[in-house]
Tab-separated table of C-alpha atoms and ligand atoms in Angstrom:
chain	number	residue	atom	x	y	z
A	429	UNK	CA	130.090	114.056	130.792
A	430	UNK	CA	132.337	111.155	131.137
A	431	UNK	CA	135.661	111.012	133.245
A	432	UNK	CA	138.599	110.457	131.287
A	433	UNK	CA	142.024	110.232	132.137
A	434	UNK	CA	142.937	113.552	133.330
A	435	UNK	CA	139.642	115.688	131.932
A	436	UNK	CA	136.249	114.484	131.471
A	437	UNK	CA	134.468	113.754	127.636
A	438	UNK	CA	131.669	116.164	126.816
A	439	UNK	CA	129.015	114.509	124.799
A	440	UNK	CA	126.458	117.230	123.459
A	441	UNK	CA	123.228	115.576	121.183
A	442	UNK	CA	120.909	118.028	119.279
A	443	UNK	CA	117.648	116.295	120.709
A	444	UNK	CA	115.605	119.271	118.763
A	445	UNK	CA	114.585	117.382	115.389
A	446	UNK	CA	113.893	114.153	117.702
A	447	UNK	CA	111.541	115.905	119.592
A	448	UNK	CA	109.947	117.368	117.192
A	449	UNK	CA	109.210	114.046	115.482
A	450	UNK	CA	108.030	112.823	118.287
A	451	UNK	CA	105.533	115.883	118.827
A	452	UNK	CA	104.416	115.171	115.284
A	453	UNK	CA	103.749	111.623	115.619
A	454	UNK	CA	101.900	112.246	118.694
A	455	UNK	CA	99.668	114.634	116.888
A	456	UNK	CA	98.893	112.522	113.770
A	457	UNK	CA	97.758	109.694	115.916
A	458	UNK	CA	95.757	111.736	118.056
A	459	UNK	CA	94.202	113.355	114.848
A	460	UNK	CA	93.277	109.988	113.366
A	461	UNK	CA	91.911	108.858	116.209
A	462	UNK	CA	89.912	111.603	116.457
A	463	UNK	CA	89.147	111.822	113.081
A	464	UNK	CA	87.626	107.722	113.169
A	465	UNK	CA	85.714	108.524	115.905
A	466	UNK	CA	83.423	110.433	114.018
A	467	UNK	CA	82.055	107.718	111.542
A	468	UNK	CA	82.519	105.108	113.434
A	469	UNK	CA	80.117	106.353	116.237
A	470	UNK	CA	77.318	106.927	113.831
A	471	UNK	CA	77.979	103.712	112.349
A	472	UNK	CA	77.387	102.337	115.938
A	473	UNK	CA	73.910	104.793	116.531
A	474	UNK	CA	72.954	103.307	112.715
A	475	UNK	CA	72.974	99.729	113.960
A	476	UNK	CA	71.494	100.266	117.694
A	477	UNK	CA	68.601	101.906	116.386
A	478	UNK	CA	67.648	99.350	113.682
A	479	UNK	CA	68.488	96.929	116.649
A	480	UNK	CA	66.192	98.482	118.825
A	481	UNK	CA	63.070	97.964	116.407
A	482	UNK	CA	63.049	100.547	113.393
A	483	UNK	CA	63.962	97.559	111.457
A	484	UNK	CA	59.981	97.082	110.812
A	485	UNK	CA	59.682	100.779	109.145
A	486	UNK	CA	60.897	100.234	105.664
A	487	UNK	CA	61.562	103.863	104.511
A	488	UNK	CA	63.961	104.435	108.179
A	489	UNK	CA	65.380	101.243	106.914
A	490	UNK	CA	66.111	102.746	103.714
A	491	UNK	CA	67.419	105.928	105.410
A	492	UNK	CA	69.869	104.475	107.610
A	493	UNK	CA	71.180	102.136	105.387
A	494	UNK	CA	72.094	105.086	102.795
A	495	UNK	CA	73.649	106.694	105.809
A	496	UNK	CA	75.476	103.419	107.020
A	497	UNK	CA	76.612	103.731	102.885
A	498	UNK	CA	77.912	107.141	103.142
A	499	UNK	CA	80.069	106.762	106.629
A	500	UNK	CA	81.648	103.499	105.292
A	501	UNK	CA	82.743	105.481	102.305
A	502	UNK	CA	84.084	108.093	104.491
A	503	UNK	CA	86.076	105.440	106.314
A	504	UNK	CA	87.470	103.698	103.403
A	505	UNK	CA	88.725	107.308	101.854
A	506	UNK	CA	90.394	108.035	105.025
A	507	UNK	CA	92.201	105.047	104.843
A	508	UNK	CA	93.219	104.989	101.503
A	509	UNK	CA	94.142	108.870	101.966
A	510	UNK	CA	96.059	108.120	104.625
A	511	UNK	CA	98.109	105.277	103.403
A	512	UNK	CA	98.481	107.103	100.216
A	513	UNK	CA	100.316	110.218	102.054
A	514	UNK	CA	102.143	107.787	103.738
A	515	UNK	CA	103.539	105.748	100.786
A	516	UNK	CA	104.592	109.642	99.307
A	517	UNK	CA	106.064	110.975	102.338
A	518	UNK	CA	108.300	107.596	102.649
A	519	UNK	CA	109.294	108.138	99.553
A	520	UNK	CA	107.973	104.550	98.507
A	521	UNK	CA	106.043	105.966	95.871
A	522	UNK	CA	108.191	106.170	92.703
A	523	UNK	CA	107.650	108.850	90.494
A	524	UNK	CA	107.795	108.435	86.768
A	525	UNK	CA	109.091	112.017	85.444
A	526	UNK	CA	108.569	112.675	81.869
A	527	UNK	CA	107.610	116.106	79.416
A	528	UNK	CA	103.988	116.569	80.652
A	529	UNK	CA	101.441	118.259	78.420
A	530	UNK	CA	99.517	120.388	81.474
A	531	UNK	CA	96.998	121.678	78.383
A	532	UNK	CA	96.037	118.011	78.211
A	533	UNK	CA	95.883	116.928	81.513
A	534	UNK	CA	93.529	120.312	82.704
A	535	UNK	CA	91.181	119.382	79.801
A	536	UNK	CA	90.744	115.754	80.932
A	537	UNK	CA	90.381	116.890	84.683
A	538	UNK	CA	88.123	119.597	83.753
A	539	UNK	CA	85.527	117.364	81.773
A	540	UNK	CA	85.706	114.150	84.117
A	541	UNK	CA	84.875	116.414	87.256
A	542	UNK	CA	82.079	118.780	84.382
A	543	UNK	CA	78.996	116.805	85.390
A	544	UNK	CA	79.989	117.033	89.971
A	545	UNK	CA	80.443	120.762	88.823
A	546	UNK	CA	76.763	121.240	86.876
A	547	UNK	CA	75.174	119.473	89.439
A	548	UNK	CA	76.425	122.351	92.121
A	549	UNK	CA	75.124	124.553	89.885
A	550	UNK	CA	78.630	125.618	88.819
A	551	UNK	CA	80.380	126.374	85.643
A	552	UNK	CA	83.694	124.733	85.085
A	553	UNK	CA	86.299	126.620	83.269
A	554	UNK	CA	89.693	125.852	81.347
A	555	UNK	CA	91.995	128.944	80.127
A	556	UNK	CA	95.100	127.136	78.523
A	557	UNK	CA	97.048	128.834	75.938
A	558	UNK	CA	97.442	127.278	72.456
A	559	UNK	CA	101.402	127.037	72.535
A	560	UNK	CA	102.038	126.199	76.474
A	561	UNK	CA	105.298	124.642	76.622
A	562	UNK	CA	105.751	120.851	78.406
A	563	UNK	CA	106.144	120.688	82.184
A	564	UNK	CA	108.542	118.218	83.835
A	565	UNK	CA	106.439	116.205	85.914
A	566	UNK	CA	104.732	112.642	86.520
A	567	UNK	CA	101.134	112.603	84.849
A	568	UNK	CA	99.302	110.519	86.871
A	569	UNK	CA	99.988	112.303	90.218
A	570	UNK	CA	99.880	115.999	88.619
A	571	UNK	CA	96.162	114.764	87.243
A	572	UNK	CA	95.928	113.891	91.579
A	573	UNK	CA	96.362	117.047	91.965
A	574	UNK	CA	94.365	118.719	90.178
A	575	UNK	CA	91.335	116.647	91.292
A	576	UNK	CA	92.260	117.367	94.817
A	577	UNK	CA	92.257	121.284	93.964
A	578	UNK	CA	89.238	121.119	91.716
A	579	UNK	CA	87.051	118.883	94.230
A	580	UNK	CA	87.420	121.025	96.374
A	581	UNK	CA	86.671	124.250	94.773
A	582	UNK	CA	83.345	122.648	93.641
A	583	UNK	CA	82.684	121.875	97.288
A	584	UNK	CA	83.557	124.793	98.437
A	585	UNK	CA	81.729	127.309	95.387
A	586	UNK	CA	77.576	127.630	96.375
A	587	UNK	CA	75.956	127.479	93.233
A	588	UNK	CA	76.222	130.061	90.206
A	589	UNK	CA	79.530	130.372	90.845
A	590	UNK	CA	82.505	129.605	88.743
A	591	UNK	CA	85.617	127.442	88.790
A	592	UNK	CA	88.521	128.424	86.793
A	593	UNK	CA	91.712	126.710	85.687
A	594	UNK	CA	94.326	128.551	84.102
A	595	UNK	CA	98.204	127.868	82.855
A	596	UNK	CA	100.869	130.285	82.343
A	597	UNK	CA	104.524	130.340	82.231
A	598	UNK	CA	106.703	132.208	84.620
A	599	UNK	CA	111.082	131.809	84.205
A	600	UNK	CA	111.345	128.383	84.056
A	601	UNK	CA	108.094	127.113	85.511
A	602	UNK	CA	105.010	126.404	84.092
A	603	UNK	CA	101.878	127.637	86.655
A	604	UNK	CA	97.899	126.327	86.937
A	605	UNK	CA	95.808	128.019	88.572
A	606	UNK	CA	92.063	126.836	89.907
A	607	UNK	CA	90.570	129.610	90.719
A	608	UNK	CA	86.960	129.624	92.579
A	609	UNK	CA	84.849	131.933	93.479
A	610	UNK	CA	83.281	130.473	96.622
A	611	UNK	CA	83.497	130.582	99.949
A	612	UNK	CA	87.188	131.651	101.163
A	613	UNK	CA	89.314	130.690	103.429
A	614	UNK	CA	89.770	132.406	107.061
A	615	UNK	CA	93.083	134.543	107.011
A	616	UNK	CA	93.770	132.543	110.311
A	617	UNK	CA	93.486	129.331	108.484
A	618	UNK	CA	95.134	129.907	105.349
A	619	UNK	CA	98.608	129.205	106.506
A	620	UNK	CA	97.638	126.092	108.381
A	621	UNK	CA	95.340	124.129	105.532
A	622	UNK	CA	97.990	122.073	104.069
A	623	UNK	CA	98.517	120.234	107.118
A	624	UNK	CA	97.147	116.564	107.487
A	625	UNK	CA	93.575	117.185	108.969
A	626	UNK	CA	93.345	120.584	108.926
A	627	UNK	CA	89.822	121.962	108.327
A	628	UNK	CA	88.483	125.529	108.320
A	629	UNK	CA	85.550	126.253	110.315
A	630	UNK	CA	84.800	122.830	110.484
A	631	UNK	CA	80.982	123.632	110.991
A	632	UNK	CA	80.557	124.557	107.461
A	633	UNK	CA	81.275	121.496	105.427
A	634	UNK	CA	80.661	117.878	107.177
A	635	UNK	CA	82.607	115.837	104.333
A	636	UNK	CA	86.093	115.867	103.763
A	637	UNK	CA	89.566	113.994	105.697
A	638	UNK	CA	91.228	117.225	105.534
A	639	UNK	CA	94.138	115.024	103.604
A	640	UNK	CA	93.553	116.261	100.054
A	641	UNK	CA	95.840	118.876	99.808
A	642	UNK	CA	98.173	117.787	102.443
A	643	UNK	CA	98.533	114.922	99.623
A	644	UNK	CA	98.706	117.310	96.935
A	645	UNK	CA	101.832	119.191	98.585
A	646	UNK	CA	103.764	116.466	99.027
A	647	UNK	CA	103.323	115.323	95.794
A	648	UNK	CA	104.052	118.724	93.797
A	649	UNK	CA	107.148	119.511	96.110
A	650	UNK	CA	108.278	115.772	95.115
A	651	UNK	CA	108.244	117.265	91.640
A	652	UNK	CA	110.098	120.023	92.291
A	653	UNK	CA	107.115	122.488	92.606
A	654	UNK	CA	105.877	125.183	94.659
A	655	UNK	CA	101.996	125.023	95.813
A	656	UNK	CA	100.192	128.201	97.742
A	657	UNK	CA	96.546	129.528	98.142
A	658	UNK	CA	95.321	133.122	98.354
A	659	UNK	CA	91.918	133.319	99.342
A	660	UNK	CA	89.216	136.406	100.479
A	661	UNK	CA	86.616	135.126	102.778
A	662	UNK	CA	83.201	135.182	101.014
A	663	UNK	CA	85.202	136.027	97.652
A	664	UNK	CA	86.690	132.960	96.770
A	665	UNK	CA	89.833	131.059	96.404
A	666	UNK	CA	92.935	130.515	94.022
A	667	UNK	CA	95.123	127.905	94.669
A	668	UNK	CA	98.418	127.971	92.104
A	669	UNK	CA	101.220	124.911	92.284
A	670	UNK	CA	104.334	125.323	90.060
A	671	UNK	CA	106.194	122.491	87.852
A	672	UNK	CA	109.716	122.831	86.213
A	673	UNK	CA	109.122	123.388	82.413
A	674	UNK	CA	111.048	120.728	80.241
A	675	UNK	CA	114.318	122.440	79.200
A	676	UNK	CA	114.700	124.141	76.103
A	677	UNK	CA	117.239	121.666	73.924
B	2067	ADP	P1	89.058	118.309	102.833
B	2067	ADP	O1	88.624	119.028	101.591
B	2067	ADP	O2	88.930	116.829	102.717
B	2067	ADP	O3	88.485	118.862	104.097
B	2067	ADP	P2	91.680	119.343	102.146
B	2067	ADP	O4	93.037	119.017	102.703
B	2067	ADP	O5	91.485	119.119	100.688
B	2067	ADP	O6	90.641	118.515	102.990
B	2067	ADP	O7	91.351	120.855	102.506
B	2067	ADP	C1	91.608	121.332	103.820
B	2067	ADP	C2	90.698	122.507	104.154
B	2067	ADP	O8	91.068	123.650	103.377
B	2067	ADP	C3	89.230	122.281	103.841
B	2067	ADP	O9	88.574	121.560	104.852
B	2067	ADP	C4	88.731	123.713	103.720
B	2067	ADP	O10	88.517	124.263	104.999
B	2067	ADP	C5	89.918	124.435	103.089
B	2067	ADP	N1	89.783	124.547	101.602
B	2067	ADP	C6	90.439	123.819	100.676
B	2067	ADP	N2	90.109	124.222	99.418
B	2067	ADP	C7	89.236	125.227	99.560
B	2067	ADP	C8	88.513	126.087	98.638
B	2067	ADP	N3	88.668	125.979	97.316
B	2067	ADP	N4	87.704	127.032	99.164
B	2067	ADP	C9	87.550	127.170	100.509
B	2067	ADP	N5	88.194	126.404	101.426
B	2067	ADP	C10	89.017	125.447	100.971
């Protein structure tokens, strides 16, 4: 409050949406942080042990160095996932909307991901209608998500079991489905596993930024779409996004 002339000025600021940006920025860069740690302090166990001498057995060598291989990978996906998210969420990344044939895109996702899928032991599924009507979308980044949804339900599906992707139309939105019958998801962490970094039972799985389908939100609700899981633990998973079917002329 300011004095002026006779009564005073009031000033009143809604500090809430400040805050709460500042809350989430604080958590993201604790959650990188903490998420770089990881690699990068195998990385450094990697080198001080072939420092230290194991450098003479050849097989160790051969070990470590696949392992050295497999953490710098990790790194390098975290970084590209996270500049990725952060090109979408700014809005920097433009999207190129046009009548998207889903039919199409679930068959090409479906075969390039068949031979990760019959290596887990899995089989890999597409139930498409003959006449499904075009979806509004941008076909590069609804074929990102659907390799975010499906890698993940081949990760998360032991072998024998089945991953299935399925279309149908509901009002004026076309629906796929991938539906798994792995693992599940904790009712406790279902609501939370959209958000960047957030793993269930992180014992179970050691791969994985926990970006994937913080990335695939973003990117469907940019398009105007809808994306939810329902999931039974030790039943398996279904994960569903929406996209605005191309009006009828
Ligand atoms: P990542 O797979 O890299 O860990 P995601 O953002 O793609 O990250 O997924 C976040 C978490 O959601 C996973 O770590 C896992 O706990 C859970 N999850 C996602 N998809 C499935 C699935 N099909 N079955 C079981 N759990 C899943």
């Amino acid at each position: 409050a300011t004095p002026l002339g006779d009564g005073s000025l009031v000033h009143i600021q809604d500090l809430t949406e400040l805050r709460r940006l500042e809350t989430v920025r604080h958590d993201f860069i604790s959650n990188i942080s903490h998420e770089l740690r990881t690699p990068i302090a195998s990385l450094k166990v990697l080198a001080e042990t072939l420092q230290e001498g194991t450098i003479d057995d050849k097989a160790v060598v051969q070990e470590f160095l696949h392992k050295i291989n497999i953490e710098t990978d990790r790194l390098a996906q975290m970084v590209n996932e996270l500049s990725e998210l952060s090109r979408i969420e700014s809005g920097e990344v433009s999207l190129k909307i046009e009548p998207v044939d889903l039919g199409e895109v679930v068959g090409q996702v479906t075969e390039r991901l068949r031979a990760q899928a019959e290596r887990g032991g899995l089989s890999l599924e597409a139930d498409i209608p003959a006449s499904l009507p075009e979806a509004l979308g941008d076909e590069e980044r609804v074929e990102q998500v659907l390799v975010n949804l499906l890698h993940n339900a081949i990760k998360f599906t032991p072998p024998s079991g089945r991953v299935t992707t399925s279309t149908r139309v509901e009002g004026d939105s076309i629906l796929v489905s991938v539906a798994d019958t792995g693992v599940g998801i904790p009712a406790d962490d279902l609501p939370r596993i959209f958000e960047r970094f957030y793993k269930a039972d992180k014992a179970r799985v050691g791969g994985g930024t926990g970006l994937g389908l913080a990335i695939a939100k973003h990117i469907v609700e940019a398009l105007g779409g809808k994306i939810w899981a329902e999931s039974t633990e030790g039943k398996g998973s279904t994960f569903t996004f929406t996209l605005p079917m191309v009006a009828k002329p």
